[in-house]
mmCIF file of C-alpha atoms and ligand atoms in Angstrom:
data_model
loop_
_atom_site.group_PDB
_atom_site.id
_atom_site.type_symbol
_atom_site.label_atom_id
_atom_site.label_comp_id
_atom_site.label_asym_id
_atom_site.label_seq_id
_atom_site.Cartn_x
_atom_site.Cartn_y
_atom_site.Cartn_z
ATOM 1 C CA MET A 1 3.227 16.301 -23.964
ATOM 2 C CA ASN A 2 5.530 14.282 -21.782
ATOM 3 C CA HIS A 3 6.718 15.557 -18.459
ATOM 4 C CA ASP A 4 8.333 13.690 -15.640
ATOM 5 C CA THR A 5 7.604 15.782 -12.599
ATOM 6 C CA GLY A 6 5.218 13.337 -10.970
ATOM 7 C CA ALA A 7 1.674 14.099 -9.937
ATOM 8 C CA ILE A 8 -0.635 13.726 -6.965
ATOM 9 C CA LEU A 9 -3.911 11.833 -6.769
ATOM 10 C CA VAL A 10 -5.922 12.548 -3.631
ATOM 11 C CA LEU A 11 -8.596 10.037 -2.661
ATOM 12 C CA SER A 12 -11.060 11.012 0.041
ATOM 13 C CA GLY A 13 -14.344 9.623 1.218
ATOM 14 C CA PRO A 14 -15.881 7.870 4.166
ATOM 15 C CA SER A 15 -14.154 4.939 5.828
ATOM 16 C CA GLY A 16 -16.074 1.996 4.401
ATOM 17 C CA ALA A 17 -16.494 3.469 0.912
ATOM 18 C CA GLY A 18 -13.964 0.987 -0.431
ATOM 19 C CA LYS A 19 -10.916 3.172 -1.092
ATOM 20 C CA SER A 20 -8.406 0.471 -0.134
ATOM 21 C CA SER A 21 -10.127 -2.225 -2.224
ATOM 22 C CA LEU A 22 -10.167 0.127 -5.205
ATOM 23 C CA ILE A 23 -6.472 0.930 -4.906
ATOM 24 C CA THR A 24 -5.618 -2.780 -4.721
ATOM 25 C CA LYS A 25 -7.741 -3.384 -7.801
ATOM 26 C CA ILE A 26 -6.166 -0.682 -9.978
ATOM 27 C CA GLU A 27 -2.548 -0.811 -8.854
ATOM 28 C CA ASP A 28 -1.204 -2.787 -11.802
ATOM 29 C CA GLN A 29 -2.978 -0.573 -14.349
ATOM 30 C CA ILE A 30 -1.709 2.892 -13.465
ATOM 31 C CA GLY A 31 2.057 2.795 -13.972
ATOM 32 C CA ALA A 32 4.673 3.750 -11.409
ATOM 33 C CA TYR A 33 3.036 5.036 -8.277
ATOM 34 C CA TYR A 34 3.781 5.574 -4.613
ATOM 35 C CA PHE A 35 0.998 5.093 -2.098
ATOM 36 C CA SER A 36 1.620 7.505 0.733
ATOM 37 C CA ILE A 37 1.598 5.713 4.068
ATOM 38 C CA SER A 38 0.233 8.065 6.680
ATOM 39 C CA THR A 39 1.316 8.368 10.274
ATOM 40 C CA THR A 40 -1.404 8.119 12.900
ATOM 41 C CA THR A 41 -1.970 8.089 16.645
ATOM 42 C CA ARG A 42 -5.097 5.944 16.382
ATOM 43 C CA PRO A 43 -4.914 2.381 17.728
ATOM 44 C CA MET A 44 -4.070 -0.361 15.248
ATOM 45 C CA ARG A 45 -7.120 -2.205 13.874
ATOM 46 C CA LYS A 46 -7.318 -5.990 13.599
ATOM 47 C CA GLY A 47 -5.447 -7.100 10.465
ATOM 48 C CA GLU A 48 -3.433 -3.897 10.100
ATOM 49 C CA ILE A 49 0.331 -3.958 9.719
ATOM 50 C CA GLU A 50 2.803 -1.319 10.907
ATOM 51 C CA GLY A 51 4.437 0.376 7.903
ATOM 52 C CA VAL A 52 1.874 -1.057 5.465
ATOM 53 C CA HIS A 53 -1.414 0.518 6.490
ATOM 54 C CA TYR A 54 0.014 3.257 8.696
ATOM 55 C CA TYR A 55 2.985 4.181 10.832
ATOM 56 C CA PHE A 56 1.487 3.979 14.307
ATOM 57 C CA VAL A 57 3.017 6.456 16.745
ATOM 58 C CA THR A 58 2.259 8.051 20.110
ATOM 59 C CA LYS A 59 0.720 11.509 20.464
ATOM 60 C CA GLU A 60 4.102 12.795 21.729
ATOM 61 C CA GLN A 61 5.964 11.453 18.673
ATOM 62 C CA PHE A 62 3.342 12.952 16.364
ATOM 63 C CA GLU A 63 3.488 16.357 18.036
ATOM 64 C CA ASN A 64 7.254 16.260 17.806
ATOM 65 C CA ASP A 65 6.990 15.651 14.031
ATOM 66 C CA ILE A 66 4.590 18.610 13.747
ATOM 67 C CA GLU A 67 7.113 20.820 15.502
ATOM 68 C CA GLU A 68 9.891 19.676 13.214
ATOM 69 C CA GLU A 69 7.703 20.412 10.173
ATOM 70 C CA ASN A 70 7.924 16.850 8.901
ATOM 71 C CA PHE A 71 4.362 16.806 7.575
ATOM 72 C CA LEU A 72 3.056 17.950 4.218
ATOM 73 C CA GLU A 73 -0.301 18.084 5.976
ATOM 74 C CA TYR A 74 -1.912 16.690 9.087
ATOM 75 C CA ALA A 75 -5.355 16.724 10.635
ATOM 76 C CA ARG A 76 -7.295 15.527 13.633
ATOM 77 C CA VAL A 77 -9.826 12.920 12.547
ATOM 78 C CA HIS A 78 -12.114 11.018 14.966
ATOM 79 C CA GLY A 79 -10.056 12.440 17.870
ATOM 80 C CA ASN A 80 -6.737 11.109 16.545
ATOM 81 C CA TYR A 81 -3.947 12.664 14.557
ATOM 82 C CA TYR A 82 -3.310 11.606 10.958
ATOM 83 C CA GLY A 83 -0.524 13.077 8.822
ATOM 84 C CA THR A 84 1.385 12.766 5.552
ATOM 85 C CA SER A 85 5.169 12.843 5.844
ATOM 86 C CA LEU A 86 6.808 15.203 3.418
ATOM 87 C CA LYS A 87 10.076 13.390 2.670
ATOM 88 C CA PRO A 88 8.873 10.220 0.875
ATOM 89 C CA VAL A 89 6.364 12.284 -1.108
ATOM 90 C CA LYS A 90 9.093 14.611 -2.380
ATOM 91 C CA LYS A 91 11.248 11.626 -3.313
ATOM 92 C CA ALA A 92 8.433 9.903 -5.230
ATOM 93 C CA LEU A 93 7.492 13.086 -7.088
ATOM 94 C CA LYS A 94 11.111 13.599 -8.069
ATOM 95 C CA ALA A 95 11.145 10.059 -9.462
ATOM 96 C CA GLY A 96 8.156 10.999 -11.643
ATOM 97 C CA LYS A 97 5.682 8.772 -9.797
ATOM 98 C CA LEU A 98 1.991 9.228 -9.256
ATOM 99 C CA VAL A 99 1.669 9.825 -5.508
ATOM 100 C CA ILE A 100 -1.631 8.560 -4.114
ATOM 101 C CA PHE A 101 -3.034 9.913 -0.862
ATOM 102 C CA ASP A 102 -5.930 8.477 1.121
ATOM 103 C CA ILE A 103 -6.679 11.543 3.240
ATOM 104 C CA ASP A 104 -9.717 13.354 4.612
ATOM 105 C CA VAL A 105 -11.259 16.617 3.372
ATOM 106 C CA GLN A 106 -9.020 18.735 5.627
ATOM 107 C CA GLY A 107 -5.930 17.028 4.221
ATOM 108 C CA HIS A 108 -7.194 17.558 0.687
ATOM 109 C CA ASP A 109 -7.670 21.241 1.422
ATOM 110 C CA ALA A 110 -4.082 21.531 2.703
ATOM 111 C CA VAL A 111 -2.622 19.657 -0.296
ATOM 112 C CA GLN A 112 -4.580 21.881 -2.705
ATOM 113 C CA LYS A 113 -3.199 24.972 -0.997
ATOM 114 C CA ARG A 114 0.389 23.786 -1.410
ATOM 115 C CA LEU A 115 0.411 21.687 -4.593
ATOM 116 C CA ALA A 116 -2.737 22.496 -6.576
ATOM 117 C CA ASP A 117 -1.090 22.512 -9.986
ATOM 118 C CA ILE A 118 -0.036 18.858 -9.798
ATOM 119 C CA THR A 119 -3.027 17.586 -7.807
ATOM 120 C CA THR A 120 -6.116 15.735 -9.004
ATOM 121 C CA SER A 121 -8.721 14.805 -6.427
ATOM 122 C CA VAL A 122 -11.441 12.197 -6.204
ATOM 123 C CA PHE A 123 -14.200 11.768 -3.661
ATOM 124 C CA ILE A 124 -15.215 8.130 -3.327
ATOM 125 C CA THR A 125 -18.455 7.147 -1.659
ATOM 126 C CA THR A 126 -21.118 4.498 -1.375
ATOM 127 C CA PRO A 127 -24.347 5.088 -3.349
ATOM 128 C CA THR A 128 -26.267 5.866 -0.148
ATOM 129 C CA LEU A 129 -25.815 6.518 3.557
ATOM 130 C CA GLY A 130 -27.746 3.302 4.260
ATOM 131 C CA GLU A 131 -25.226 1.296 2.252
ATOM 132 C CA LEU A 132 -22.335 2.914 4.116
ATOM 133 C CA LYS A 133 -23.923 1.923 7.436
ATOM 134 C CA ARG A 134 -24.335 -1.667 6.232
ATOM 135 C CA ARG A 135 -20.705 -1.878 5.069
ATOM 136 C CA LEU A 136 -19.309 -0.439 8.279
ATOM 137 C CA ASN A 137 -21.416 -2.795 10.402
ATOM 138 C CA ASN A 138 -20.475 -5.830 8.289
ATOM 139 C CA ARG A 139 -16.765 -5.012 8.463
ATOM 140 C CA GLY A 140 -16.852 -5.932 12.142
ATOM 141 C CA THR A 141 -13.550 -4.227 12.954
ATOM 142 C CA ASP A 142 -14.812 -1.281 14.990
ATOM 143 C CA ALA A 143 -16.891 -0.716 18.113
ATOM 144 C CA GLN A 144 -20.377 0.769 17.616
ATOM 145 C CA GLU A 145 -19.401 4.211 18.923
ATOM 146 C CA ILE A 146 -16.507 4.353 16.443
ATOM 147 C CA ILE A 147 -18.845 3.352 13.616
ATOM 148 C CA ASP A 148 -21.277 6.070 14.703
ATOM 149 C CA GLY A 149 -18.433 8.617 14.658
ATOM 150 C CA ARG A 150 -17.448 7.582 11.151
ATOM 151 C CA ILE A 151 -21.056 7.913 9.955
ATOM 152 C CA GLU A 152 -21.338 11.410 11.427
ATOM 153 C CA MET A 153 -18.069 12.354 9.738
ATOM 154 C CA ALA A 154 -19.253 10.879 6.427
ATOM 155 C CA LYS A 155 -22.383 13.076 6.595
ATOM 156 C CA ARG A 156 -20.189 16.153 7.053
ATOM 157 C CA GLU A 157 -17.683 15.142 4.360
ATOM 158 C CA VAL A 158 -20.240 14.576 1.588
ATOM 159 C CA GLN A 159 -21.211 18.242 1.972
ATOM 160 C CA ARG A 160 -17.775 19.083 0.540
ATOM 161 C CA ILE A 161 -17.836 16.911 -2.598
ATOM 162 C CA SER A 162 -17.865 20.025 -4.781
ATOM 163 C CA GLU A 163 -14.271 20.766 -3.707
ATOM 164 C CA TYR A 164 -13.141 17.650 -5.610
ATOM 165 C CA ASP A 165 -12.412 17.184 -9.306
ATOM 166 C CA TYR A 166 -14.247 13.853 -9.543
ATOM 167 C CA LEU A 167 -16.898 11.856 -7.733
ATOM 168 C CA VAL A 168 -16.723 8.065 -7.920
ATOM 169 C CA ILE A 169 -19.711 6.167 -6.559
ATOM 170 C CA ASN A 170 -18.532 2.760 -5.498
ATOM 171 C CA ASP A 171 -21.631 0.718 -6.190
ATOM 172 C CA ASP A 172 -20.086 -1.863 -8.499
ATOM 173 C CA LEU A 173 -16.395 -2.359 -7.628
ATOM 174 C CA ASP A 174 -15.313 -3.187 -11.194
ATOM 175 C CA GLU A 175 -17.007 -0.110 -12.662
ATOM 176 C CA ALA A 176 -15.649 2.176 -9.963
ATOM 177 C CA ALA A 177 -12.159 0.735 -10.514
ATOM 178 C CA ASP A 178 -12.394 1.395 -14.272
ATOM 179 C CA MET A 179 -13.304 5.028 -13.615
ATOM 180 C CA LEU A 180 -10.452 5.415 -11.192
ATOM 181 C CA VAL A 181 -7.976 4.049 -13.739
ATOM 182 C CA TYR A 182 -9.067 6.715 -16.254
ATOM 183 C CA ILE A 183 -8.745 9.423 -13.631
ATOM 184 C CA ALA A 184 -5.307 8.197 -12.496
ATOM 185 C CA LYS A 185 -4.052 8.208 -16.078
ATOM 186 C CA ALA A 186 -5.385 11.725 -16.652
ATOM 187 C CA ALA A 187 -3.867 12.875 -13.337
ATOM 188 C CA ARG A 188 -0.434 11.944 -14.674
ATOM 189 C CA MET A 189 -0.972 14.214 -17.655
ATOM 190 C CA LYS A 190 -1.819 17.270 -15.586
ATOM 191 C CA ILE A 191 0.800 19.863 -16.469
ATOM 192 C CA PRO A 192 2.340 21.984 -13.729
ATOM 193 C CA SER A 193 2.468 25.682 -14.679
ATOM 194 C CA ILE A 194 6.274 25.710 -14.761
ATOM 195 C CA ALA A 195 6.268 22.898 -17.339
ATOM 196 C CA ILE A 196 3.745 24.811 -19.458
ATOM 197 C CA ASN A 197 6.033 27.855 -19.503
ATOM 198 C CA GLU A 198 8.994 25.705 -20.512
ATOM 199 C CA PHE A 199 6.960 24.004 -23.233
ATOM 200 C CA VAL A 200 5.682 27.271 -24.712
ATOM 201 C CA PHE A 201 9.194 28.728 -24.683
ATOM 202 C CA ALA A 202 10.651 25.664 -26.438
ATOM 203 C CA TRP A 203 7.695 25.507 -28.869
ATOM 204 C CA GLU A 204 8.207 29.119 -29.915
ATOM 205 C CA ASN A 205 11.973 28.848 -30.225
ATOM 206 C CA ASN A 206 12.371 25.645 -32.183
ATOM 207 C CA ASP A 207 11.847 25.002 -35.864
HETATM 208 P P1 LIG B 301 -9.126 5.276 9.182
HETATM 209 O O1 LIG B 301 -9.037 5.468 10.666
HETATM 210 O O2 LIG B 301 -10.429 4.685 8.750
HETATM 211 O O3 LIG B 301 -7.947 4.529 8.640
HETATM 212 O O4 LIG B 301 -9.064 6.737 8.523
HETATM 213 C C1 LIG B 301 -9.924 7.731 8.974
HETATM 214 C C2 LIG B 301 -9.851 8.936 8.063
HETATM 215 O O5 LIG B 301 -8.566 9.554 8.139
HETATM 216 C C3 LIG B 301 -10.086 8.623 6.592
HETATM 217 O O6 LIG B 301 -11.012 9.562 6.095
HETATM 218 C C4 LIG B 301 -8.737 8.815 5.959
HETATM 219 O O7 LIG B 301 -8.853 9.256 4.623
HETATM 220 C C5 LIG B 301 -8.142 9.890 6.844
HETATM 221 N N1 LIG B 301 -6.676 9.913 6.790
HETATM 222 C C6 LIG B 301 -5.825 8.868 6.752
HETATM 223 N N2 LIG B 301 -4.554 9.283 6.683
HETATM 224 C C7 LIG B 301 -4.590 10.639 6.658
HETATM 225 C C8 LIG B 301 -3.576 11.658 6.570
HETATM 226 O O8 LIG B 301 -2.377 11.413 6.499
HETATM 227 N N3 LIG B 301 -4.017 12.943 6.578
HETATM 228 C C9 LIG B 301 -5.339 13.280 6.655
HETATM 229 N N4 LIG B 301 -5.650 14.573 6.626
HETATM 230 N N5 LIG B 301 -6.309 12.348 6.738
HETATM 231 C C10 LIG B 301 -5.948 11.042 6.734
#
C-alpha cells in the first residue's frame, strides 16, 4: 500500500554509540528524508557547525520557545536543554518525508505520546559499556567530567531499551548500517490509523 503522509524514525542511544556515523552512512539509501536539527543550550563542541549539528541558543531563548509552544518535545539532558522544533517537522511530514530524530529516551517518550502511529524507534548502542567508555575517551572532544556524565546517562538509558521497536548494536559499522536501512524502509511503510480506515473504505467500495 502506498501512502504519502511521511513517517518518523527515532534514534536514541548513548553519545558515542555512533548514531551520526550511521546516519551519514545510510543517507543515500533511504529515500527522501529530513534529519531534524535540534535546538540546544549546551556549548558548541569542537568541529560542530551552527544549523548543521544543532541550533545553539541561550537558556532565555530556549525558555521563550517553550512558552510559545514551538517544540514538539524538549528535555533536559546533562544539565542542558535540547528540543525538537515543531514547524520543520510538520513541513517534512507533509512532504511525505521520513523524519529522523536523534533524541534521548525522554524525547522518544514524548514523540510516542503524540505521534505513535507514524513512529518507529531504534535504540543504538555499543556492544558493551567498556567499548562505549573507550569510544568516548578516544573522541577527545569532551572533558572527563562530561564523559563521566554521559556514561552515567548511558547506564540509565539502556534500562529502557524495551520501550523501543528495535535494538541495533553498533559493533561493525557496515552491518549496523545495513540493519538501519531495513528499519528505515519499513518505517516508511508504517500505516497511520487514518490511512488504514481510508484504505478499508476504498477497498470495500471499489470493484
Ligand atoms: P549531545 O550533547 O551528545 O549532542 O547529545 C546528548 C543527548 O541529547 C543525546 O542522547 C541526544 O540524543 C539527545 N538529544 C539531542 N537533541 C535532542 C532533542 O531535540 N530532544 C531530546 N529529547 N534529546 C535530544
